[in-house]
Amino acid sequence: RVDVGRRQRKMDVEMSTWSDGPPLMAWCVTLMGLALALETHLSWRQRQLLEKAKKKPSGEAYERLGKEKYVEAVRYAKDKCSFAAFSNLVEGAISATTLLTFALPRLWNATEAICGTVVDCQEERFASDAVRSIAFALAWTLTSQAMDLPLKAYSTFVIEARHGFNTTTPKVFVKDAITSALLTCVAAPPLVAGAVAILRNTGPYAAMYLWAFLATFSILVAIIYPTLIMPLFNKFDPLPDGELKTKIEKLAGKLGFPLQKLFVMDGSKRSGHSNAFMYGFFKNKRIVLFDTLLNQCNEEEVVGVLAHELGHWKLKHTMALFISAMTVLFVQMSAFTCIRTSKLLFRSFGFETQPVFISLILFQLLIAPVDLIITLAQHFVSRLFEFQADAFAIGLGHGGPLRTALLKLEKENKASPVVDPWYSAYHYTHPPLTERLAAIDAKMKQVE
Protein backbone atom coordinates (compact mmCIF):
# COMPACT_ATOMS: atom_id res chain seq x y z
CA ARG A 1 0.00 0.00 0.00
CA VAL A 2 1.12 3.55 -0.70
CA ASP A 3 2.15 5.63 2.26
CA VAL A 4 0.31 8.75 1.12
CA GLY A 5 1.42 10.96 4.00
CA ARG A 6 5.09 10.16 3.53
CA ARG A 7 4.92 10.67 -0.22
CA GLN A 8 3.05 13.96 0.12
CA ARG A 9 5.56 15.39 2.64
CA LYS A 10 8.47 14.41 0.43
CA MET A 11 6.83 15.88 -2.64
CA ASP A 12 6.01 19.13 -0.84
CA VAL A 13 9.70 19.57 0.01
CA GLU A 14 10.68 19.06 -3.62
CA MET A 15 7.95 21.41 -4.82
CA SER A 16 9.09 24.20 -2.53
CA THR A 17 12.51 24.20 -4.17
CA TRP A 18 11.61 23.26 -7.74
CA SER A 19 13.41 26.33 -9.09
CA ASP A 20 16.67 25.00 -7.67
CA GLY A 21 16.47 21.94 -9.89
CA PRO A 22 16.40 21.60 -13.66
CA PRO A 23 14.55 24.59 -15.17
CA LEU A 24 12.47 22.50 -17.56
CA MET A 25 9.18 23.51 -15.99
CA ALA A 26 10.26 27.14 -15.85
CA TRP A 27 11.09 27.02 -19.54
CA CYS A 28 7.81 25.30 -20.28
CA VAL A 29 5.75 27.92 -18.44
CA THR A 30 7.79 30.72 -20.03
CA LEU A 31 7.20 29.37 -23.53
CA MET A 32 3.51 28.98 -22.78
CA GLY A 33 3.46 32.63 -21.73
CA LEU A 34 5.22 33.70 -24.92
CA ALA A 35 2.79 31.72 -27.07
CA LEU A 36 -0.12 33.29 -25.21
CA ALA A 37 1.38 36.74 -25.68
CA LEU A 38 1.68 36.07 -29.42
CA GLU A 39 -1.93 34.92 -29.67
CA THR A 40 -3.09 37.95 -27.67
CA HIS A 41 -1.15 40.30 -29.92
CA LEU A 42 -2.59 38.72 -33.07
CA SER A 43 -6.10 38.96 -31.65
CA TRP A 44 -5.47 42.63 -30.85
CA ARG A 45 -4.36 43.24 -34.46
CA GLN A 46 -7.50 41.56 -35.77
CA ARG A 47 -9.80 43.47 -33.42
CA GLN A 48 -8.15 46.76 -34.39
CA LEU A 49 -8.73 45.95 -38.05
CA LEU A 50 -12.37 45.03 -37.37
CA GLU A 51 -12.93 48.21 -35.36
CA LYS A 52 -11.55 50.28 -38.24
CA ALA A 53 -13.79 48.40 -40.68
CA LYS A 54 -16.79 49.07 -38.47
CA LYS A 55 -16.13 52.81 -38.36
CA LYS A 56 -15.17 53.19 -42.03
CA PRO A 57 -16.74 50.40 -44.12
CA SER A 58 -15.01 49.98 -47.46
CA GLY A 59 -13.30 47.47 -49.73
CA GLU A 60 -14.41 44.57 -51.88
CA ALA A 61 -16.27 42.83 -49.06
CA TYR A 62 -18.33 45.96 -48.43
CA GLU A 63 -19.29 46.10 -52.10
CA ARG A 64 -20.23 42.42 -52.08
CA LEU A 65 -22.25 42.39 -48.88
CA GLY A 66 -23.80 45.82 -48.64
CA LYS A 67 -23.75 47.99 -45.54
CA GLU A 68 -26.14 45.99 -43.36
CA LYS A 69 -24.60 42.55 -43.95
CA TYR A 70 -21.10 44.00 -43.77
CA VAL A 71 -21.70 45.54 -40.33
CA GLU A 72 -23.31 42.31 -39.08
CA ALA A 73 -20.32 40.27 -40.26
CA VAL A 74 -17.89 42.68 -38.62
CA ARG A 75 -19.75 42.50 -35.30
CA TYR A 76 -19.82 38.71 -35.38
CA ALA A 77 -16.13 38.48 -36.24
CA LYS A 78 -15.25 40.95 -33.49
CA ASP A 79 -17.27 39.05 -30.89
CA LYS A 80 -15.66 35.75 -31.88
CA CYS A 81 -12.18 37.24 -31.87
CA SER A 82 -12.64 38.82 -28.44
CA PHE A 83 -14.08 35.64 -26.99
CA ALA A 84 -11.28 33.54 -28.48
CA ALA A 85 -8.70 35.85 -26.90
CA PHE A 86 -10.46 35.60 -23.53
CA SER A 87 -10.67 31.80 -23.83
CA ASN A 88 -6.95 31.61 -24.58
CA LEU A 89 -6.18 33.68 -21.48
CA VAL A 90 -8.34 31.44 -19.30
CA GLU A 91 -6.89 28.24 -20.73
CA GLY A 92 -3.35 29.60 -20.45
CA ALA A 93 -3.90 30.58 -16.82
CA ILE A 94 -5.29 27.12 -16.04
CA SER A 95 -2.36 25.39 -17.75
CA ALA A 96 0.23 27.51 -15.96
CA THR A 97 -1.50 27.06 -12.61
CA THR A 98 -1.66 23.33 -13.18
CA LEU A 99 2.10 23.15 -13.66
CA LEU A 100 3.12 25.61 -10.97
CA THR A 101 0.94 23.97 -8.31
CA PHE A 102 2.20 20.53 -9.32
CA ALA A 103 -1.32 19.32 -10.01
CA LEU A 104 -0.04 16.56 -12.30
CA PRO A 105 2.10 14.73 -9.70
CA ARG A 106 -0.57 15.30 -7.06
CA LEU A 107 -3.18 13.70 -9.29
CA TRP A 108 -0.84 10.84 -10.13
CA ASN A 109 -0.22 10.14 -6.45
CA ALA A 110 -3.96 10.33 -5.75
CA THR A 111 -4.88 7.87 -8.51
CA GLU A 112 -2.01 5.61 -7.48
CA ALA A 113 -3.24 5.62 -3.88
CA ILE A 114 -6.84 4.97 -4.95
CA CYS A 115 -5.86 2.05 -7.17
CA GLY A 116 -3.84 0.54 -4.35
CA THR A 117 -6.61 1.07 -1.78
CA VAL A 118 -9.79 0.22 -3.63
CA VAL A 119 -8.50 -2.97 -5.22
CA ASP A 120 -7.60 -5.23 -2.34
CA CYS A 121 -5.39 -7.60 -4.29
CA GLN A 122 -1.80 -7.92 -5.33
CA GLU A 123 -0.39 -4.63 -6.57
CA GLU A 124 1.34 -6.12 -9.58
CA ARG A 125 -1.97 -7.49 -10.85
CA PHE A 126 -4.49 -4.71 -10.28
CA ALA A 127 -2.66 -1.52 -9.28
CA SER A 128 -0.30 -1.90 -12.22
CA ASP A 129 1.22 0.94 -14.17
CA ALA A 130 -1.46 0.55 -16.86
CA VAL A 131 -4.34 0.74 -14.39
CA ARG A 132 -2.91 3.82 -12.67
CA SER A 133 -2.25 5.44 -16.04
CA ILE A 134 -5.81 4.80 -17.20
CA ALA A 135 -7.20 6.23 -13.96
CA PHE A 136 -4.97 9.29 -14.32
CA ALA A 137 -5.90 9.84 -17.99
CA LEU A 138 -9.62 9.55 -17.29
CA ALA A 139 -9.50 11.84 -14.28
CA TRP A 140 -7.45 14.45 -16.12
CA THR A 141 -9.40 14.34 -19.39
CA LEU A 142 -12.84 14.36 -17.79
CA THR A 143 -11.83 17.24 -15.52
CA SER A 144 -10.56 19.20 -18.52
CA GLN A 145 -13.80 18.55 -20.40
CA ALA A 146 -15.84 19.74 -17.44
CA MET A 147 -13.77 22.92 -17.12
CA ASP A 148 -14.31 23.66 -20.82
CA LEU A 149 -18.10 23.51 -20.52
CA PRO A 150 -18.65 27.10 -19.27
CA LEU A 151 -16.71 28.55 -22.20
CA LYS A 152 -18.52 26.29 -24.67
CA ALA A 153 -21.87 27.22 -23.16
CA TYR A 154 -21.11 30.95 -23.44
CA SER A 155 -19.95 30.54 -27.04
CA THR A 156 -23.08 28.58 -27.95
CA PHE A 157 -25.82 30.33 -26.01
CA VAL A 158 -24.44 33.88 -26.06
CA ILE A 159 -22.09 34.52 -29.00
CA GLU A 160 -23.74 32.22 -31.55
CA ALA A 161 -27.26 33.01 -30.33
CA ARG A 162 -26.62 36.75 -30.43
CA HIS A 163 -25.83 36.53 -34.14
CA GLY A 164 -28.63 34.15 -35.07
CA PHE A 165 -26.69 30.91 -35.51
CA ASN A 166 -27.40 28.85 -32.42
CA THR A 167 -30.12 26.21 -32.62
CA THR A 168 -28.73 24.03 -29.83
CA THR A 169 -31.10 23.53 -26.91
CA PRO A 170 -29.81 23.15 -23.33
CA LYS A 171 -30.97 19.53 -23.44
CA VAL A 172 -28.90 18.80 -26.55
CA PHE A 173 -25.91 20.63 -25.05
CA VAL A 174 -26.00 18.51 -21.88
CA LYS A 175 -26.57 15.33 -23.87
CA ASP A 176 -23.55 16.10 -26.07
CA ALA A 177 -21.37 16.70 -23.00
CA ILE A 178 -22.43 13.41 -21.40
CA THR A 179 -21.96 11.50 -24.66
CA SER A 180 -18.47 12.96 -25.11
CA ALA A 181 -17.54 11.96 -21.55
CA LEU A 182 -18.78 8.41 -22.11
CA LEU A 183 -16.84 8.14 -25.37
CA THR A 184 -13.73 9.25 -23.49
CA CYS A 185 -14.28 6.48 -20.96
CA VAL A 186 -14.52 3.96 -23.81
CA ALA A 187 -11.61 5.19 -25.94
CA ALA A 188 -9.04 6.14 -23.29
CA PRO A 189 -8.43 2.74 -21.60
CA PRO A 190 -7.27 0.80 -24.70
CA LEU A 191 -5.24 3.75 -25.97
CA VAL A 192 -3.47 4.32 -22.66
CA ALA A 193 -3.00 0.63 -21.91
CA GLY A 194 -1.52 0.03 -25.36
CA ALA A 195 0.91 2.94 -25.03
CA VAL A 196 2.00 1.80 -21.57
CA ALA A 197 2.52 -1.79 -22.73
CA ILE A 198 4.67 -0.63 -25.63
CA LEU A 199 6.78 1.71 -23.52
CA ARG A 200 7.37 -0.96 -20.89
CA ASN A 201 8.20 -3.85 -23.18
CA THR A 202 9.74 -2.71 -26.47
CA GLY A 203 13.01 -1.18 -25.25
CA PRO A 204 15.05 0.54 -27.99
CA TYR A 205 12.30 -0.11 -30.55
CA ALA A 206 9.69 1.83 -28.59
CA ALA A 207 9.55 4.69 -31.11
CA MET A 208 8.71 2.39 -34.02
CA TYR A 209 6.10 0.38 -32.11
CA LEU A 210 4.52 3.43 -30.49
CA TRP A 211 4.29 5.20 -33.84
CA ALA A 212 2.71 2.16 -35.48
CA PHE A 213 0.22 1.83 -32.62
CA LEU A 214 -0.82 5.50 -32.68
CA ALA A 215 -1.03 5.53 -36.48
CA THR A 216 -3.23 2.44 -36.43
CA PHE A 217 -5.41 3.96 -33.73
CA SER A 218 -5.78 7.16 -35.81
CA ILE A 219 -6.86 5.17 -38.87
CA LEU A 220 -9.31 3.17 -36.79
CA VAL A 221 -10.84 6.36 -35.39
CA ALA A 222 -11.11 7.80 -38.91
CA ILE A 223 -13.04 4.68 -39.92
CA ILE A 224 -15.45 4.39 -37.01
CA TYR A 225 -15.96 8.08 -36.22
CA PRO A 226 -18.29 8.95 -39.12
CA THR A 227 -20.10 5.61 -39.06
CA LEU A 228 -20.47 4.92 -35.33
CA ILE A 229 -19.73 8.10 -33.39
CA MET A 230 -21.17 10.94 -35.47
CA PRO A 231 -24.63 9.28 -35.59
CA LEU A 232 -24.68 9.63 -31.80
CA PHE A 233 -24.79 13.39 -32.30
CA ASN A 234 -26.53 13.89 -35.64
CA LYS A 235 -29.04 12.22 -37.90
CA PHE A 236 -27.95 11.04 -41.36
CA ASP A 237 -30.63 10.52 -44.01
CA PRO A 238 -30.05 9.36 -47.59
CA LEU A 239 -30.21 12.18 -50.12
CA PRO A 240 -33.58 11.84 -51.86
CA ASP A 241 -33.65 10.82 -55.51
CA GLY A 242 -33.74 13.79 -57.84
CA GLU A 243 -31.67 16.03 -60.07
CA LEU A 244 -29.16 16.94 -57.35
CA LYS A 245 -28.40 13.32 -56.57
CA THR A 246 -28.08 12.53 -60.27
CA LYS A 247 -25.68 15.43 -60.84
CA ILE A 248 -23.51 14.46 -57.88
CA GLU A 249 -23.34 10.81 -58.97
CA LYS A 250 -22.47 11.92 -62.50
CA LEU A 251 -19.64 14.13 -61.20
CA ALA A 252 -18.32 11.33 -58.99
CA GLY A 253 -18.44 8.86 -61.89
CA LYS A 254 -16.60 11.28 -64.16
CA LEU A 255 -13.75 11.53 -61.66
CA GLY A 256 -13.71 7.84 -60.78
CA PHE A 257 -14.73 8.60 -57.20
CA PRO A 258 -16.13 5.36 -55.70
CA LEU A 259 -19.24 6.96 -54.20
CA GLN A 260 -21.35 4.46 -52.28
CA LYS A 261 -23.78 6.65 -50.33
CA LEU A 262 -25.01 10.24 -50.19
CA PHE A 263 -26.26 11.60 -46.88
CA VAL A 264 -27.94 14.75 -45.61
CA MET A 265 -26.97 15.62 -42.02
CA ASP A 266 -29.19 17.66 -39.73
CA GLY A 267 -26.59 20.33 -39.05
CA SER A 268 -29.41 22.77 -38.34
CA LYS A 269 -30.01 20.84 -35.11
CA ARG A 270 -27.14 22.74 -33.54
CA SER A 271 -26.17 25.64 -35.77
CA GLY A 272 -27.09 27.70 -38.80
CA HIS A 273 -23.61 27.26 -40.29
CA SER A 274 -23.24 25.04 -43.35
CA ASN A 275 -20.69 22.53 -44.59
CA ALA A 276 -20.09 19.39 -46.66
CA PHE A 277 -17.52 16.63 -46.32
CA MET A 278 -16.63 13.18 -47.57
CA TYR A 279 -15.14 10.18 -45.81
CA GLY A 280 -14.31 6.53 -46.25
CA PHE A 281 -11.40 4.37 -47.34
CA PHE A 282 -10.65 2.61 -50.61
CA LYS A 283 -13.84 1.76 -52.54
CA ASN A 284 -16.26 2.77 -49.80
CA LYS A 285 -16.61 6.54 -50.12
CA ARG A 286 -19.48 8.62 -48.79
CA ILE A 287 -20.48 12.26 -49.11
CA VAL A 288 -22.35 14.20 -46.43
CA LEU A 289 -24.21 17.45 -47.07
CA PHE A 290 -25.44 19.68 -44.25
CA ASP A 291 -29.14 20.47 -44.57
CA THR A 292 -28.20 24.12 -44.09
CA LEU A 293 -26.04 23.96 -47.24
CA LEU A 294 -28.99 22.67 -49.26
CA ASN A 295 -31.12 25.52 -47.93
CA GLN A 296 -28.55 28.20 -48.73
CA CYS A 297 -27.39 27.11 -52.19
CA ASN A 298 -29.05 25.89 -55.37
CA GLU A 299 -28.24 22.55 -56.99
CA GLU A 300 -25.54 23.86 -59.33
CA GLU A 301 -23.82 25.63 -56.46
CA VAL A 302 -23.90 22.50 -54.29
CA VAL A 303 -22.31 20.55 -57.14
CA GLY A 304 -19.71 23.30 -57.47
CA VAL A 305 -18.85 22.99 -53.77
CA LEU A 306 -18.54 19.21 -54.14
CA ALA A 307 -16.34 19.64 -57.22
CA HIS A 308 -13.98 21.54 -54.93
CA GLU A 309 -14.15 18.82 -52.25
CA LEU A 310 -13.59 16.06 -54.79
CA GLY A 311 -10.63 18.05 -56.04
CA HIS A 312 -8.96 17.44 -52.67
CA TRP A 313 -9.45 13.69 -53.22
CA LYS A 314 -8.35 13.67 -56.85
CA LEU A 315 -5.25 15.73 -56.08
CA LYS A 316 -4.49 13.46 -53.11
CA HIS A 317 -4.48 16.32 -50.63
CA THR A 318 -5.97 14.24 -47.84
CA MET A 319 -3.38 11.52 -48.30
CA ALA A 320 -0.56 14.07 -48.39
CA LEU A 321 -1.72 15.65 -45.14
CA PHE A 322 -2.07 12.23 -43.50
CA ILE A 323 1.41 11.14 -44.58
CA SER A 324 2.94 14.40 -43.36
CA ALA A 325 1.14 14.03 -40.01
CA MET A 326 2.40 10.47 -39.62
CA THR A 327 5.93 11.57 -40.52
CA VAL A 328 5.85 14.29 -37.89
CA LEU A 329 4.48 11.77 -35.39
CA PHE A 330 7.34 9.36 -36.09
CA VAL A 331 9.94 12.10 -35.61
CA GLN A 332 8.28 13.13 -32.36
CA MET A 333 8.16 9.56 -31.05
CA SER A 334 11.83 9.10 -31.93
CA ALA A 335 12.72 12.24 -29.99
CA PHE A 336 10.51 11.12 -27.13
CA THR A 337 12.33 7.81 -26.68
CA CYS A 338 15.59 9.72 -26.24
CA ILE A 339 14.41 11.54 -23.12
CA ARG A 340 11.58 9.46 -21.69
CA THR A 341 13.75 7.92 -18.96
CA SER A 342 15.40 11.19 -17.92
CA LYS A 343 15.23 11.63 -14.14
CA LEU A 344 15.73 15.36 -14.60
CA LEU A 345 12.55 15.55 -16.68
CA PHE A 346 10.39 13.98 -13.98
CA ARG A 347 12.01 15.79 -11.07
CA SER A 348 11.57 19.19 -12.68
CA PHE A 349 7.81 18.65 -12.95
CA GLY A 350 7.50 17.35 -9.38
CA PHE A 351 7.44 13.58 -9.94
CA GLU A 352 9.46 11.41 -7.59
CA THR A 353 8.88 8.29 -9.70
CA GLN A 354 9.09 7.77 -13.47
CA PRO A 355 5.72 6.51 -14.76
CA VAL A 356 6.02 5.67 -18.44
CA PHE A 357 2.68 7.25 -19.36
CA ILE A 358 3.56 10.49 -17.56
CA SER A 359 6.75 10.72 -19.61
CA LEU A 360 4.59 10.98 -22.74
CA ILE A 361 2.55 13.83 -21.25
CA LEU A 362 5.65 15.75 -20.13
CA PHE A 363 7.16 15.35 -23.57
CA GLN A 364 4.07 16.88 -25.16
CA LEU A 365 4.42 19.88 -22.84
CA LEU A 366 8.04 20.36 -23.81
CA ILE A 367 7.50 20.24 -27.58
CA ALA A 368 4.50 22.61 -27.58
CA PRO A 369 6.56 25.40 -29.27
CA VAL A 370 7.59 22.96 -32.01
CA ASP A 371 3.94 21.94 -32.45
CA LEU A 372 3.13 25.62 -32.99
CA ILE A 373 5.64 25.85 -35.84
CA ILE A 374 4.29 22.62 -37.35
CA THR A 375 0.74 23.98 -37.16
CA LEU A 376 1.76 27.15 -38.99
CA ALA A 377 3.32 25.04 -41.74
CA GLN A 378 0.20 22.88 -41.95
CA HIS A 379 -1.99 25.97 -42.28
CA PHE A 380 0.19 27.25 -45.10
CA VAL A 381 -0.07 23.93 -46.98
CA SER A 382 -3.80 23.70 -46.29
CA ARG A 383 -4.43 27.14 -47.78
CA LEU A 384 -2.35 26.20 -50.82
CA PHE A 385 -4.46 23.07 -51.26
CA GLU A 386 -7.64 25.16 -51.13
CA PHE A 387 -6.44 27.24 -54.08
CA GLN A 388 -5.60 24.05 -55.98
CA ALA A 389 -9.01 22.51 -55.27
CA ASP A 390 -10.71 25.70 -56.48
CA ALA A 391 -8.67 25.53 -59.70
CA PHE A 392 -9.63 21.87 -60.09
CA ALA A 393 -13.34 22.72 -59.84
CA ILE A 394 -12.87 25.47 -62.43
CA GLY A 395 -11.20 22.98 -64.76
CA LEU A 396 -14.31 20.82 -64.52
CA GLY A 397 -16.49 23.76 -65.56
CA HIS A 398 -17.89 24.50 -62.08
CA GLY A 399 -16.02 27.74 -61.43
CA GLY A 400 -19.07 29.99 -61.76
CA PRO A 401 -21.36 28.00 -59.43
CA LEU A 402 -18.50 27.58 -56.94
CA ARG A 403 -17.92 31.32 -56.92
CA THR A 404 -21.57 32.18 -56.33
CA ALA A 405 -21.78 29.48 -53.65
CA LEU A 406 -18.82 31.01 -51.80
CA LEU A 407 -20.47 34.42 -51.97
CA LYS A 408 -23.73 33.06 -50.56
CA LEU A 409 -21.94 31.13 -47.82
CA GLU A 410 -19.94 34.23 -46.90
CA LYS A 411 -23.16 36.17 -46.44
CA GLU A 412 -25.10 33.41 -44.67
CA ASN A 413 -22.24 32.44 -42.33
CA LYS A 414 -21.15 36.04 -41.70
CA ALA A 415 -17.52 35.36 -42.56
CA SER A 416 -15.13 38.06 -41.41
CA PRO A 417 -15.01 40.66 -44.22
CA VAL A 418 -11.50 41.80 -43.25
CA VAL A 419 -8.67 39.64 -41.93
CA ASP A 420 -5.25 40.62 -40.65
CA PRO A 421 -2.66 38.63 -42.65
CA TRP A 422 -0.71 37.52 -39.58
CA TYR A 423 -3.90 36.53 -37.76
CA SER A 424 -4.98 34.57 -40.82
CA ALA A 425 -1.62 32.80 -41.11
CA TYR A 426 -1.82 31.74 -37.46
CA HIS A 427 -5.48 30.70 -37.28
CA TYR A 428 -6.91 30.00 -40.73
CA THR A 429 -6.74 26.73 -42.66
CA HIS A 430 -8.58 28.40 -45.58
CA PRO A 431 -7.57 31.57 -47.41
CA PRO A 432 -9.68 34.69 -46.81
CA LEU A 433 -12.53 34.84 -49.30
CA THR A 434 -11.23 37.93 -51.07
CA GLU A 435 -8.03 36.05 -51.95
CA ARG A 436 -9.97 32.98 -53.10
CA LEU A 437 -12.27 35.03 -55.31
CA ALA A 438 -9.32 36.82 -56.91
CA ALA A 439 -7.63 33.48 -57.64
CA ILE A 440 -10.89 32.02 -59.01
CA ASP A 441 -11.44 35.01 -61.30
CA ALA A 442 -7.87 34.84 -62.61
CA LYS A 443 -8.13 31.10 -63.26
CA MET A 444 -11.49 31.43 -65.00
CA LYS A 445 -10.02 34.05 -67.33
CA GLN A 446 -7.20 31.67 -68.20
CA VAL A 447 -9.66 28.88 -68.96
CA GLU A 448 -11.73 31.16 -71.16
JSON list of N, CA and C in Angstrom, two decimals, residues 28 95 101 121 138 193 203 214 255 309 404 426:
[
{"chain": "A", "resi": 28, "resn": "CYS", "atom": "N", "xyz": [9.11, 25.69, -19.73]},
{"chain": "A", "resi": 28, "resn": "CYS", "atom": "CA", "xyz": [7.81, 25.30, -20.28]},
{"chain": "A", "resi": 28, "resn": "CYS", "atom": "C", "xyz": [6.77, 26.39, -20.02]},
{"chain": "A", "resi": 95, "resn": "SER", "atom": "N", "xyz": [-3.52, 26.25, -17.45]},
{"chain": "A", "resi": 95, "resn": "SER", "atom": "CA", "xyz": [-2.36, 25.39, -17.75]},
{"chain": "A", "resi": 95, "resn": "SER", "atom": "C", "xyz": [-1.17, 25.77, -16.88]},
{"chain": "A", "resi": 101, "resn": "THR", "atom": "N", "xyz": [1.44, 24.56, -9.56]},
{"chain": "A", "resi": 101, "resn": "THR", "atom": "CA", "xyz": [0.94, 23.97, -8.31]},
{"chain": "A", "resi": 101, "resn": "THR", "atom": "C", "xyz": [1.18, 22.47, -8.25]},
{"chain": "A", "resi": 121, "resn": "CYS", "atom": "N", "xyz": [-6.06, -6.42, -3.74]},
{"chain": "A", "resi": 121, "resn": "CYS", "atom": "CA", "xyz": [-5.39, -7.60, -4.29]},
{"chain": "A", "resi": 121, "resn": "CYS", "atom": "C", "xyz": [-3.93, -7.25, -4.51]},
{"chain": "A", "resi": 138, "resn": "LEU", "atom": "N", "xyz": [-8.19, 9.29, -17.38]},
{"chain": "A", "resi": 138, "resn": "LEU", "atom": "CA", "xyz": [-9.62, 9.55, -17.29]},
{"chain": "A", "resi": 138, "resn": "LEU", "atom": "C", "xyz": [-9.91, 10.73, -16.37]},
{"chain": "A", "resi": 193, "resn": "ALA", "atom": "N", "xyz": [-3.58, 1.94, -22.23]},
{"chain": "A", "resi": 193, "resn": "ALA", "atom": "CA", "xyz": [-3.00, 0.63, -21.91]},
{"chain": "A", "resi": 193, "resn": "ALA", "atom": "C", "xyz": [-2.04, 0.17, -23.00]},
{"chain": "A", "resi": 203, "resn": "GLY", "atom": "N", "xyz": [11.62, -1.62, -25.36]},
{"chain": "A", "resi": 203, "resn": "GLY", "atom": "CA", "xyz": [13.01, -1.18, -25.25]},
{"chain": "A", "resi": 203, "resn": "GLY", "atom": "C", "xyz": [13.42, -0.18, -26.30]},
{"chain": "A", "resi": 214, "resn": "LEU", "atom": "N", "xyz": [-0.05, 4.27, -32.60]},
{"chain": "A", "resi": 214, "resn": "LEU", "atom": "CA", "xyz": [-0.82, 5.50, -32.68]},
{"chain": "A", "resi": 214, "resn": "LEU", "atom": "C", "xyz": [-1.35, 5.75, -34.09]},
{"chain": "A", "resi": 255, "resn": "LEU", "atom": "N", "xyz": [-15.07, 11.46, -62.30]},
{"chain": "A", "resi": 255, "resn": "LEU", "atom": "CA", "xyz": [-13.75, 11.53, -61.66]},
{"chain": "A", "resi": 255, "resn": "LEU", "atom": "C", "xyz": [-13.25, 10.17, -61.18]},
{"chain": "A", "resi": 309, "resn": "GLU", "atom": "N", "xyz": [-14.49, 19.86, -53.22]},
{"chain": "A", "resi": 309, "resn": "GLU", "atom": "CA", "xyz": [-14.15, 18.82, -52.25]},
{"chain": "A", "resi": 309, "resn": "GLU", "atom": "C", "xyz": [-13.56, 17.60, -52.93]},
{"chain": "A", "resi": 404, "resn": "THR", "atom": "N", "xyz": [-20.33, 31.66, -56.91]},
{"chain": "A", "resi": 404, "resn": "THR", "atom": "CA", "xyz": [-21.57, 32.18, -56.33]},
{"chain": "A", "resi": 404, "resn": "THR", "atom": "C", "xyz": [-21.91, 31.48, -55.02]},
{"chain": "A", "resi": 426, "resn": "TYR", "atom": "N", "xyz": [-1.89, 32.49, -38.73]},
{"chain": "A", "resi": 426, "resn": "TYR", "atom": "CA", "xyz": [-1.82, 31.74, -37.46]},
{"chain": "A", "resi": 426, "resn": "TYR", "atom": "C", "xyz": [-3.05, 30.87, -37.25]}
]
